mmCIF file of C-alpha atoms in Angstrom:
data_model
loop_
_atom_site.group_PDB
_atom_site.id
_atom_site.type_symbol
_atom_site.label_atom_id
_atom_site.label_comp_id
_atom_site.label_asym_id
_atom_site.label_seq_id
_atom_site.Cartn_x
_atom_site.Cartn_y
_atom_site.Cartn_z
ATOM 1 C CA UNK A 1 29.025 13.968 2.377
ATOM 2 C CA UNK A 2 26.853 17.210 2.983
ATOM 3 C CA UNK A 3 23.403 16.468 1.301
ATOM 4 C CA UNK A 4 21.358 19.521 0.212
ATOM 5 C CA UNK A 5 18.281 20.463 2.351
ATOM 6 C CA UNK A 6 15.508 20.293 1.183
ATOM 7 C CA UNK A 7 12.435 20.530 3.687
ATOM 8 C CA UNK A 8 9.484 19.794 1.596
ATOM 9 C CA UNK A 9 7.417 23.463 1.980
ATOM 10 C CA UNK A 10 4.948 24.300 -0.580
ATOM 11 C CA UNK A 11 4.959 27.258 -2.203
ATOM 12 C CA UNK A 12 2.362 29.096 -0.590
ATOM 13 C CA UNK A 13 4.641 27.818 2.981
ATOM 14 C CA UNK A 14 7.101 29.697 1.917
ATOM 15 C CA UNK A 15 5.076 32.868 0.780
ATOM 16 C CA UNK A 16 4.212 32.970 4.107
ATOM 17 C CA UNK A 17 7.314 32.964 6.072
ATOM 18 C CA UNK A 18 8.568 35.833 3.254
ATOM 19 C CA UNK A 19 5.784 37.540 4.206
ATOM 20 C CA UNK A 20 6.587 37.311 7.868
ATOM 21 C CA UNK A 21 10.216 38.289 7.825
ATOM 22 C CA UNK A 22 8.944 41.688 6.034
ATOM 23 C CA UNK A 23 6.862 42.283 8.507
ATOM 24 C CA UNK A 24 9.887 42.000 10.611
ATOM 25 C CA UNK A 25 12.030 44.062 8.774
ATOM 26 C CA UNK A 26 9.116 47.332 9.436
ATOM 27 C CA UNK A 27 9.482 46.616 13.053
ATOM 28 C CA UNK A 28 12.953 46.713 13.256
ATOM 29 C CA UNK A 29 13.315 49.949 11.218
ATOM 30 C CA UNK A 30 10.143 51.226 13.473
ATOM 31 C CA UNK A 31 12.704 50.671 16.847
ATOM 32 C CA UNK A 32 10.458 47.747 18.081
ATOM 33 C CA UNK A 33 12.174 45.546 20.494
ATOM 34 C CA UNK A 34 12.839 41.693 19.630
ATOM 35 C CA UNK A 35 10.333 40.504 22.565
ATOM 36 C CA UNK A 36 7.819 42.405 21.053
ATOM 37 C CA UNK A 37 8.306 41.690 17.498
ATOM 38 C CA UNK A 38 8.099 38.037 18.342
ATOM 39 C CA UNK A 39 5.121 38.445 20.265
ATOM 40 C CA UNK A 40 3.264 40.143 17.080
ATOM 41 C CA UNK A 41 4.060 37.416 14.610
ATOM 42 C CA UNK A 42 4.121 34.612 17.060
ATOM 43 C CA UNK A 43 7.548 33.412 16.190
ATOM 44 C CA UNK A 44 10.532 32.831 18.612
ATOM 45 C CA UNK A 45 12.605 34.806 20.267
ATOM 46 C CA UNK A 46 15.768 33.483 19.175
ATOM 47 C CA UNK A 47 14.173 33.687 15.326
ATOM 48 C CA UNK A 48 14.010 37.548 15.689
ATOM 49 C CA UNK A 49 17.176 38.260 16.960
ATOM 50 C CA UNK A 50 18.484 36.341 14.037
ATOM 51 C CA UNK A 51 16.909 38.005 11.118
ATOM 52 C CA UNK A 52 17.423 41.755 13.585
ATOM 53 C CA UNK A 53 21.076 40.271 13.030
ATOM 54 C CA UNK A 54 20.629 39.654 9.164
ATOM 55 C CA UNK A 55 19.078 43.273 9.063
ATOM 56 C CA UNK A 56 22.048 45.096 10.561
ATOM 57 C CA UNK A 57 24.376 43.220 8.517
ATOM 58 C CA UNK A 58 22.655 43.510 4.909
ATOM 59 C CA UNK A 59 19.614 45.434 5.212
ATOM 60 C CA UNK A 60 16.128 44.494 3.879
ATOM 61 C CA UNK A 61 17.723 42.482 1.295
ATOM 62 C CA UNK A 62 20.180 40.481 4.079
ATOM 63 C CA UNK A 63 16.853 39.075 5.818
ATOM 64 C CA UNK A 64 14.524 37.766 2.879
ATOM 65 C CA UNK A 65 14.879 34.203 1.998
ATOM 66 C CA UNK A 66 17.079 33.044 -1.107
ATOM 67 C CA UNK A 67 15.373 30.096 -1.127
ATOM 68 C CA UNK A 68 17.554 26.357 0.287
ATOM 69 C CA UNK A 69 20.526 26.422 -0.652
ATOM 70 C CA UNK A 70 20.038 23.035 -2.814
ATOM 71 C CA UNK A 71 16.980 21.701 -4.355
ATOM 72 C CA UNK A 72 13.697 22.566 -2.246
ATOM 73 C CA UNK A 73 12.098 19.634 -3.471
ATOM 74 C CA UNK A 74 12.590 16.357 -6.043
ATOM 75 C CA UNK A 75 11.505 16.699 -9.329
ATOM 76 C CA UNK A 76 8.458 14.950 -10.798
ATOM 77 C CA UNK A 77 10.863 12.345 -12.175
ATOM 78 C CA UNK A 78 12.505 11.898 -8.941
ATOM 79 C CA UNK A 79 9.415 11.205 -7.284
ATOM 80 C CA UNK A 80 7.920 8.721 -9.625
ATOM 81 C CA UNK A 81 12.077 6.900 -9.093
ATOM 82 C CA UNK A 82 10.814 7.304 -5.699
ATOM 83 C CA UNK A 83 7.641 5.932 -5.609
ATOM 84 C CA UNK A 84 8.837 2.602 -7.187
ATOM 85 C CA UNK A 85 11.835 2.314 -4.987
ATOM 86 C CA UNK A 86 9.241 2.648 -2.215
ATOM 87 C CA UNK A 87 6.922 0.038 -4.009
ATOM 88 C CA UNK A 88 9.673 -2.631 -3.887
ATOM 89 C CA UNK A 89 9.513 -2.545 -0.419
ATOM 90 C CA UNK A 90 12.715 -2.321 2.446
ATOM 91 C CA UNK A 91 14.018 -5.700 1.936
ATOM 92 C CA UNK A 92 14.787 -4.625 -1.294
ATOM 93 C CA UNK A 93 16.824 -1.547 0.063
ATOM 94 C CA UNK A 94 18.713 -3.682 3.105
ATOM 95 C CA UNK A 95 16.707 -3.697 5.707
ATOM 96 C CA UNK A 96 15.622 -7.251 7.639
ATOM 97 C CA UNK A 97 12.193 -6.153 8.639
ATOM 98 C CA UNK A 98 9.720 -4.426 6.228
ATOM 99 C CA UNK A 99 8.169 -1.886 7.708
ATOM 100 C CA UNK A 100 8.622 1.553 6.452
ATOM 101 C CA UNK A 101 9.451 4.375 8.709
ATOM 102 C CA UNK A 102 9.970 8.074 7.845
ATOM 103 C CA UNK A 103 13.251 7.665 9.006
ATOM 104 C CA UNK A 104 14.202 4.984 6.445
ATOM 105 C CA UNK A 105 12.289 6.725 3.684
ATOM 106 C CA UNK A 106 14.535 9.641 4.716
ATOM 107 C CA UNK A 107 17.879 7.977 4.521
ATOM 108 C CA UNK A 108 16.354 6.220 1.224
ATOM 109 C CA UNK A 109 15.774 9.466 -0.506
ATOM 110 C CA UNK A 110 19.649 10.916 0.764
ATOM 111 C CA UNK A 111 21.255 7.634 -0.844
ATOM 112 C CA UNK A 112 18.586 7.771 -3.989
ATOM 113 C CA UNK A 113 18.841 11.388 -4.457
ATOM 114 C CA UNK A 114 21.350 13.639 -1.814
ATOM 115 C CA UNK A 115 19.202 15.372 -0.656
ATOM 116 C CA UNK A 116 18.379 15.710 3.004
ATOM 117 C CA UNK A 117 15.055 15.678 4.467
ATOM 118 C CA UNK A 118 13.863 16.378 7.429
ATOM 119 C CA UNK A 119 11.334 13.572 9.158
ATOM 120 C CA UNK A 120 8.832 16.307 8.977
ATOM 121 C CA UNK A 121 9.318 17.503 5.530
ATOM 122 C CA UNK A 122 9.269 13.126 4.545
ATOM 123 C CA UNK A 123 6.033 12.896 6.004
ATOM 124 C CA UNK A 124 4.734 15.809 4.254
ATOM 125 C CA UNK A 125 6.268 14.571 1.068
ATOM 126 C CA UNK A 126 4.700 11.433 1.283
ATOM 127 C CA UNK A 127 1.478 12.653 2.403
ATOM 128 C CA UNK A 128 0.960 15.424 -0.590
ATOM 129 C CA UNK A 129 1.728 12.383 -3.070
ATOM 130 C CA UNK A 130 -0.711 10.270 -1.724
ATOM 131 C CA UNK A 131 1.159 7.862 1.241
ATOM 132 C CA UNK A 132 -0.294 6.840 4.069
ATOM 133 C CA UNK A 133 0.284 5.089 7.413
ATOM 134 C CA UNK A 134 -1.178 1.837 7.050
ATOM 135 C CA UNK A 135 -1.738 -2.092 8.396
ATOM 136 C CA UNK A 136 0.124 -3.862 5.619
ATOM 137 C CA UNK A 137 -1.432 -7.212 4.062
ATOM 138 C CA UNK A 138 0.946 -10.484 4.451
ATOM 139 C CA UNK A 139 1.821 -12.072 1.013
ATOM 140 C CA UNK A 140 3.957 -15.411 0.793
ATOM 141 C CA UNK A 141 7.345 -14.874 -0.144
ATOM 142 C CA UNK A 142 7.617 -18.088 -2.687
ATOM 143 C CA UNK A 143 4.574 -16.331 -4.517
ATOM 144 C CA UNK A 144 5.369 -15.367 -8.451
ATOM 145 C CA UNK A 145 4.142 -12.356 -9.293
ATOM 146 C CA UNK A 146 5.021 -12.771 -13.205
ATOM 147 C CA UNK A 147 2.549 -15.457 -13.239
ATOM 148 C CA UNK A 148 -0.384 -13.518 -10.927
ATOM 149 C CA UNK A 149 -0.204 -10.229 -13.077
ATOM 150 C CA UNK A 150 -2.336 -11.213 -15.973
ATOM 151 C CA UNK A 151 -4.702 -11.983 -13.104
ATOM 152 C CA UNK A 152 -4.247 -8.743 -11.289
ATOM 153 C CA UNK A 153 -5.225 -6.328 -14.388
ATOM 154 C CA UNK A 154 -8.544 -6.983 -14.188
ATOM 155 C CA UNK A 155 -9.728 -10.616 -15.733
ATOM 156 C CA UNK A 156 -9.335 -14.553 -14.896
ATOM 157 C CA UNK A 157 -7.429 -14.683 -18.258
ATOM 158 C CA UNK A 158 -8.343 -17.766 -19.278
ATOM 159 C CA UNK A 159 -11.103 -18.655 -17.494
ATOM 160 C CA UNK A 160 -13.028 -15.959 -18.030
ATOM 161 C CA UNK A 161 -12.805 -16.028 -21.491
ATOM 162 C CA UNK A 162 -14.071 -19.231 -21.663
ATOM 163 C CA UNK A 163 -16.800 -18.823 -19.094
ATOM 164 C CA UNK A 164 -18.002 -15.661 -21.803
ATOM 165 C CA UNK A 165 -17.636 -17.501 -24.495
ATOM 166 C CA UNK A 166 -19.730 -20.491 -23.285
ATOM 167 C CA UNK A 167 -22.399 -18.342 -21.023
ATOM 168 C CA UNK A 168 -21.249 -20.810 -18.203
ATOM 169 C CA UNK A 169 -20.865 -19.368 -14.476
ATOM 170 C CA UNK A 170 -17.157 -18.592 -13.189
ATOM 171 C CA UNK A 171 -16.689 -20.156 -9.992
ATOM 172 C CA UNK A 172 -14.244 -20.473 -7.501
ATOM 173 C CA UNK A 173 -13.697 -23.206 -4.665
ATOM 174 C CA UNK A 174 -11.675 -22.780 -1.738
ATOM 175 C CA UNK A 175 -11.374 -24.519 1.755
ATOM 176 C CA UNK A 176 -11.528 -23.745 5.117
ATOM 177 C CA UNK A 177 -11.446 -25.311 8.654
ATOM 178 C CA UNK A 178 -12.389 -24.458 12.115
ATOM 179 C CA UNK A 179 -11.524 -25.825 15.473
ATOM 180 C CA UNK A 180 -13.050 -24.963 18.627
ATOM 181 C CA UNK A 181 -10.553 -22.147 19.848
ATOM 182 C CA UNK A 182 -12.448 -19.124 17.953
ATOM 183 C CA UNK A 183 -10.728 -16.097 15.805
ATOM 184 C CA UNK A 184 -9.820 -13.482 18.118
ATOM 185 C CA UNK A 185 -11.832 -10.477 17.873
ATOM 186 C CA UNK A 186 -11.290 -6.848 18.917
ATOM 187 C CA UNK A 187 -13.455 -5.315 22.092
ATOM 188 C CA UNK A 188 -13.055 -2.776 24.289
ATOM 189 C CA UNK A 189 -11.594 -3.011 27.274
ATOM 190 C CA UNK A 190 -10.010 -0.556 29.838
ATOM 191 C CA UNK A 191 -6.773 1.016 29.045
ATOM 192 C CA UNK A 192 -3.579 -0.801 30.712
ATOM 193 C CA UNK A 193 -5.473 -4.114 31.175
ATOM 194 C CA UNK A 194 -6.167 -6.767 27.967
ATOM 195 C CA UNK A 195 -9.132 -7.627 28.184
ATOM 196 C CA UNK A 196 -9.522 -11.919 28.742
ATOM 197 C CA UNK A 197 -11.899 -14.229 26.504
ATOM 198 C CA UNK A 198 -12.450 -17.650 27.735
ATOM 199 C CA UNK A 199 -12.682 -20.180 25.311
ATOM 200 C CA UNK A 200 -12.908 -23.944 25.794
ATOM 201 C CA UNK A 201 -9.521 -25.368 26.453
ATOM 202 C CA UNK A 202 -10.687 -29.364 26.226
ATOM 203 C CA UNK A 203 -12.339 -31.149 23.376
ATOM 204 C CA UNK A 204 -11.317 -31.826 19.655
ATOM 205 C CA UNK A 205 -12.468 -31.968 16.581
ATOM 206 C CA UNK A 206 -13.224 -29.709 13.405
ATOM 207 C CA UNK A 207 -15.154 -28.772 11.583
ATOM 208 C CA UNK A 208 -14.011 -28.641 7.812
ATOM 209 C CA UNK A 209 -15.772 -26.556 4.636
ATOM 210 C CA UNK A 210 -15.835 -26.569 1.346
ATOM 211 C CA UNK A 211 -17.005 -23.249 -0.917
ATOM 212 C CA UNK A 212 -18.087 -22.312 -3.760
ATOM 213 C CA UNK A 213 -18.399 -18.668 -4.999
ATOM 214 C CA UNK A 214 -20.341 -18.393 -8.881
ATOM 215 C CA UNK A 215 -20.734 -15.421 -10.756
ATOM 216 C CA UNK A 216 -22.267 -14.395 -14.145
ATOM 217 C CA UNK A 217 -22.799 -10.977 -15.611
ATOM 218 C CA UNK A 218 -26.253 -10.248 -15.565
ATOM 219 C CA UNK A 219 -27.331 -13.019 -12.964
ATOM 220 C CA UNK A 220 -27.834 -12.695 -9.271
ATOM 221 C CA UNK A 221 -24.355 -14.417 -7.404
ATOM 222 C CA UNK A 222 -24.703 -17.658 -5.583
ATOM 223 C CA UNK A 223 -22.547 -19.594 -2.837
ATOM 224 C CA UNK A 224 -22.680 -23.361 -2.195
ATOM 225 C CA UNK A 225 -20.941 -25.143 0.366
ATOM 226 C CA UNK A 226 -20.250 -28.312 2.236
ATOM 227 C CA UNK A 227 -19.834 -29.208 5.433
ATOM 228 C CA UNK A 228 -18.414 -32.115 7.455
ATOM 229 C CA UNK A 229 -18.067 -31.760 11.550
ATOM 230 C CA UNK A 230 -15.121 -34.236 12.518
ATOM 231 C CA UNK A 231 -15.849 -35.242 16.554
ATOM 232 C CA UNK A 232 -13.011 -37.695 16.739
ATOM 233 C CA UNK A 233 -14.711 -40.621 17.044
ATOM 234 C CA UNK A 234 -13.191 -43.584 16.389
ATOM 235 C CA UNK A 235 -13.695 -44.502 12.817
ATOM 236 C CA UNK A 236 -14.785 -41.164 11.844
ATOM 237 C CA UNK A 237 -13.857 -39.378 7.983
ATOM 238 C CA UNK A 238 -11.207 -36.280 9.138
ATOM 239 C CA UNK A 239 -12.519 -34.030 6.693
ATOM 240 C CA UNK A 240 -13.777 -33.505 3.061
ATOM 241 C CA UNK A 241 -12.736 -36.080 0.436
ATOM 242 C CA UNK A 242 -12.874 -36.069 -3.216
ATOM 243 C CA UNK A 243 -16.832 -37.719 -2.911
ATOM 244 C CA UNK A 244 -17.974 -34.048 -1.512
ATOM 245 C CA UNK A 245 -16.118 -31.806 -3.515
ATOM 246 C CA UNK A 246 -17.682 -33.790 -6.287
ATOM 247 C CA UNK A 247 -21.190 -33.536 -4.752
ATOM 248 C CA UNK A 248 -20.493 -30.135 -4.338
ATOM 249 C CA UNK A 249 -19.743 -29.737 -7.935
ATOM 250 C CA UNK A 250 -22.689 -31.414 -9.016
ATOM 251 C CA UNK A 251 -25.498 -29.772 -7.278
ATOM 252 C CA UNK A 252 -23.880 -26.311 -7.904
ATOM 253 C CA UNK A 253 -24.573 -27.251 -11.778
ATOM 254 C CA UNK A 254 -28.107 -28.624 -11.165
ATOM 255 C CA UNK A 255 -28.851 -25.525 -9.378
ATOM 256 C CA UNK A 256 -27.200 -22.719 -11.751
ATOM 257 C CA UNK A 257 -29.206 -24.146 -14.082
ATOM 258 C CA UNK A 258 -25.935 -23.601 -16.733
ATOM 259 C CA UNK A 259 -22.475 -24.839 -17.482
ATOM 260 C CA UNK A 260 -19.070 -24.310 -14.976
ATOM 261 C CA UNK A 261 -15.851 -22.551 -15.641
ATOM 262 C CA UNK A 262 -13.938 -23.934 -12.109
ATOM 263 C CA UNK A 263 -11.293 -22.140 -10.936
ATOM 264 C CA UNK A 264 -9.887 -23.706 -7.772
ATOM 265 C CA UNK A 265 -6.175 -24.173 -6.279
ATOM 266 C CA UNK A 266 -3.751 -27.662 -5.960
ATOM 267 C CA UNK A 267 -5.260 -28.760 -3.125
ATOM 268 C CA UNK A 268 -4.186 -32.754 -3.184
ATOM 269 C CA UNK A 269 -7.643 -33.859 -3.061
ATOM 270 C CA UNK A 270 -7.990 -31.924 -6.380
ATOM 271 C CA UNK A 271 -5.577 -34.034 -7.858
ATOM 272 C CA UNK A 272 -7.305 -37.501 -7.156
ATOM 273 C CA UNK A 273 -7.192 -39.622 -10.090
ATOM 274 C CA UNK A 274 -10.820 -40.255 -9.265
ATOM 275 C CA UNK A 275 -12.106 -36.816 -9.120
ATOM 276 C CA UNK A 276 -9.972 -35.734 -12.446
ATOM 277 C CA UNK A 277 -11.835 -38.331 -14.312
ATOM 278 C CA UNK A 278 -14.754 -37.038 -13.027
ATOM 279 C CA UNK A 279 -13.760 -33.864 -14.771
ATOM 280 C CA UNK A 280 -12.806 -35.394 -17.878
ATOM 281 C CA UNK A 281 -15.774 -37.204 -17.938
ATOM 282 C CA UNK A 282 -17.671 -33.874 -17.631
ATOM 283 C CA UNK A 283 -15.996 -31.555 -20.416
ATOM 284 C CA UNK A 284 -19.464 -30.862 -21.839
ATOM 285 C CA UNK A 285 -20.239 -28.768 -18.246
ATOM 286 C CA UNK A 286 -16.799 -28.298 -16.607
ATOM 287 C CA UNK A 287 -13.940 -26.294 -17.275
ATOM 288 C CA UNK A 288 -11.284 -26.478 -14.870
ATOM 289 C CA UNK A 289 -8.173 -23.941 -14.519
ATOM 290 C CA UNK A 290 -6.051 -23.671 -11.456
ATOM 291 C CA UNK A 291 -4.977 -20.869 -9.502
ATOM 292 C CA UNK A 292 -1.210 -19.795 -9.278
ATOM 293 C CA UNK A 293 0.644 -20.999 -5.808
ATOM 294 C CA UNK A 294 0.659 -18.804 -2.860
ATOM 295 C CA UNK A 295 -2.415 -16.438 -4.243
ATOM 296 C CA UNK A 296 -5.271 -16.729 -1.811
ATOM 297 C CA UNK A 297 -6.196 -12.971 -2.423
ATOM 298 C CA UNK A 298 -7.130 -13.937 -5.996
ATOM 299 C CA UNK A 299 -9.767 -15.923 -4.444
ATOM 300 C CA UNK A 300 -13.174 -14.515 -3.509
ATOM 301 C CA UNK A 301 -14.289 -17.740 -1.668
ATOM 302 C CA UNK A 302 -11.288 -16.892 0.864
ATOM 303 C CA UNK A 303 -13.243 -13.465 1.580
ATOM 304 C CA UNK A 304 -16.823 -15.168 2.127
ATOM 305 C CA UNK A 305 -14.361 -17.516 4.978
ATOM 306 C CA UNK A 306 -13.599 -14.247 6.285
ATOM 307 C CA UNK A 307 -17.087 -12.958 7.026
ATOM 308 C CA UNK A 308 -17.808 -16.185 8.232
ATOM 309 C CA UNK A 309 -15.208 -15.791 11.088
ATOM 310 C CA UNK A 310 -15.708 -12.554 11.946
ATOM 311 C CA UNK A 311 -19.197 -13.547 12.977
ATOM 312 C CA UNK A 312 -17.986 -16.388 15.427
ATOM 313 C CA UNK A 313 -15.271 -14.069 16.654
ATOM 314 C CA UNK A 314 -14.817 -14.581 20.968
ATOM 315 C CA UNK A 315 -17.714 -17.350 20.853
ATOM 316 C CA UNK A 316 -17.324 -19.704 23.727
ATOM 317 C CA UNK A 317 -18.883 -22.267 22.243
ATOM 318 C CA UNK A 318 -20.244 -25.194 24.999
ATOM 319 C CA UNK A 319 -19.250 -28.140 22.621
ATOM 320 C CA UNK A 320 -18.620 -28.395 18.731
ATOM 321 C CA UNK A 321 -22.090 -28.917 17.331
ATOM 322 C CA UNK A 322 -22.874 -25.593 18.716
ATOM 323 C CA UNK A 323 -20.076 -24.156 16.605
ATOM 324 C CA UNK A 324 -21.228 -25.817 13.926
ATOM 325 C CA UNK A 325 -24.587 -24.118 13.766
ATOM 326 C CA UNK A 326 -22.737 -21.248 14.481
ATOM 327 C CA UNK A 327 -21.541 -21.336 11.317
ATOM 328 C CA UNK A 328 -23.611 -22.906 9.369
ATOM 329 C CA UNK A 329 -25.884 -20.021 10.331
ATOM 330 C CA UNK A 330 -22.983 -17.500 9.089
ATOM 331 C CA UNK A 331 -22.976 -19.106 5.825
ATOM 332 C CA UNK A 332 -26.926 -19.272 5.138
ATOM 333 C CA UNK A 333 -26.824 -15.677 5.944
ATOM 334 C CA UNK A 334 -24.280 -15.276 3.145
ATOM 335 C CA UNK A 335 -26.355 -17.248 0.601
ATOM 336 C CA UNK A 336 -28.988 -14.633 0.824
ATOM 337 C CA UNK A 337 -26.787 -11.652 0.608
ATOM 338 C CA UNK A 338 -25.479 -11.356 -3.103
ATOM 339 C CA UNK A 339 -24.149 -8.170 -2.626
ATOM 340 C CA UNK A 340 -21.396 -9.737 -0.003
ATOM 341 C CA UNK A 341 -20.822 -12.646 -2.439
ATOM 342 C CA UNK A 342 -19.964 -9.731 -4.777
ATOM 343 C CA UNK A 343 -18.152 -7.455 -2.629
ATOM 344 C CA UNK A 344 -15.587 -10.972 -1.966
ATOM 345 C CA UNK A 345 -15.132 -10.707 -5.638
ATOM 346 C CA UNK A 346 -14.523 -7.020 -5.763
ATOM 347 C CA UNK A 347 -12.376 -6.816 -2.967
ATOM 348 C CA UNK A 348 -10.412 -9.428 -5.218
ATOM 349 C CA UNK A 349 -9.261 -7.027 -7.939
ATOM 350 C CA UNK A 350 -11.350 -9.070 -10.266
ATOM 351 C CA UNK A 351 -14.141 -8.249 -12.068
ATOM 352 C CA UNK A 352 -17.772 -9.713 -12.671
ATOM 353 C CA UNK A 353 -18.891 -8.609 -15.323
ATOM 354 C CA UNK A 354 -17.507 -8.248 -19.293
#
């Protein structure tokens, strides 16, 4: 099946090649020669002899353009169709990878549409609607995105309604962990030749943190945390049980000064029949509402974790307590920076304040 072309020129593009081909047409009836002619309006060769060609055969009117013989462009309605197609991403449309290429945006648009673009014309398609080249985020695929949309326009649905309606602070817990092999981080190097970072191959342990992000319209943000280093002793907690994030809980209250609308995720040690009667036992100060499954980007605490990595990014660390002050330092930093506590929230999708 022959598609249409359709090479995505604006309109003032194609005033300007009209324009050009008239010039051409005075040249030719002035008895310039084709080498010439192309010289003038830097254009080929092979271009001029073609519309000289055109001129002999139908005059003035033989050489100017009639436009593509289909549709020079979709329609407004075509490109919104477009646009969501794109949205749904190529494992939708058959592919086993999901990376978007012009070339599969180009074969997408001749089986949405027939119409044939060129890889050119598909990148300037996408780039005059507003498309870009771009280092994709990674999303689980068991994650429901019926259930995270409420959450996604703008509001903790529930939670925030209650935290307004009570003046209490919205918080939001999350975990994190770190060994003693540190997050990679980018340097420079010389071209051809990856650069090396030596880390400490021997030696466990972990360290293992608890956080807790609280916001309030009108009041300054805060971030708690806990922390438990894990040497591998014999003997020797793992990590954080249902005791800290308990502690936690409390001295976050004593400190805010105010009630607690917790959000948090299904973390088992959430569920301890100890630490839920803890809760329940503290209804007059603390709401609880869980997160959805598989929705870490809802969660501005994950974003504070972030900044705290990038800091200890490459560090070669000589044993684990060093690490640990490492990042203890990260996080003290944090507590004194509100603006980053907010900017966790923001980059959330969330809002603080209302």
């Amino acid at each position: 099946m022959r598609y249409a072309q359709g090479g995505g020129l604006t309109d003032a593009e194609r005033a300007a090649r009209e324009r050009i081909r008239l010039q051409a047409v005075e040249r030719f009836e002035g008895g310039d020669k084709s080498r010439d002619v192309a010289a003038a309006l830097r254009v080929s060769v092979r271009s001029v002899e073609r519309w000289r060609r055109q001129w002999r055969e139908g005059g003035a009117a033989g050489i100017t353009s009639k436009g593509s013989p289909g549709r020079p462009r979709l329609s407004d309605a075509q490109i919104e169709r477009l646009e969501r197609e794109l949205e749904r991403g190529p494992l939708a449309h058959g592919w086993v990878d999901q990376r978007w290429t012009l070339a599969r945006v180009k074969t997408l648009i001749g089986r949405l549409f027939h119409v044939s673009y060129t890889v050119e014309g598909t990148w300037a398609l996408l780039k005059r609607h507003g498309w870009s080249w771009q280092q994709p985020a990674r999303r689980a695929i068991e994650r429901d995105d019926s259930v995270i949309e409420p959450l996604e326009e703008g509001h903790v649905a529930a939670g925030k309604s209650a935290a307004a309606a009570r003046g209490a602070w919205l918080v939001f817990e999350d975990e994190a962990g770190q060994s003693m092999r540190p997050p990679r981080a980018r340097t420079w190097g010389r071209v051809g030749r990856t650069p090396i970072v030596r880390v400490r191959g021997r030696g466990g342990g972990r360290i293992s943190m608890a956080g807790l992000s609280c916001y309030s319209p009108g009041r300054c943000s805060r971030m708690f945390y806990s922390f438990h280093v894990y040497h591998g002793r014999k003997g020797e907690k793992k990590g954080l049980t249902w005791q800290d994030y308990r502690d936690l809980l409390i001295r976050a209250h004593v400190q805010l000064g105010g009630p607690i609308v917790l959000v948090w995720d299904n973390l088992r040690a959430h569920l301890m029949p100890p630490l839920r009667e803890f809760i329940e036992a503290n209804k007059d100060w603390l709401t609880v509402f869980q997160l959805p499954s598989y929705a870490p980007d809802l969660n501005p605490q994950e974003g504070i974790w972030s900044l705290v990595k990038r800091t200890i990014g490459n560090l070669a660390a000589a044993n684990l307590d060093q690490l640990a002050r490492a990042v203890k330092r990260s996080l003290k930093q944090i507590q004194y920076r509100p603006h980053l506590i907010d900017g966790c929230l923001a980059a959330t999708g969330l809002i603080a304040d209302g």
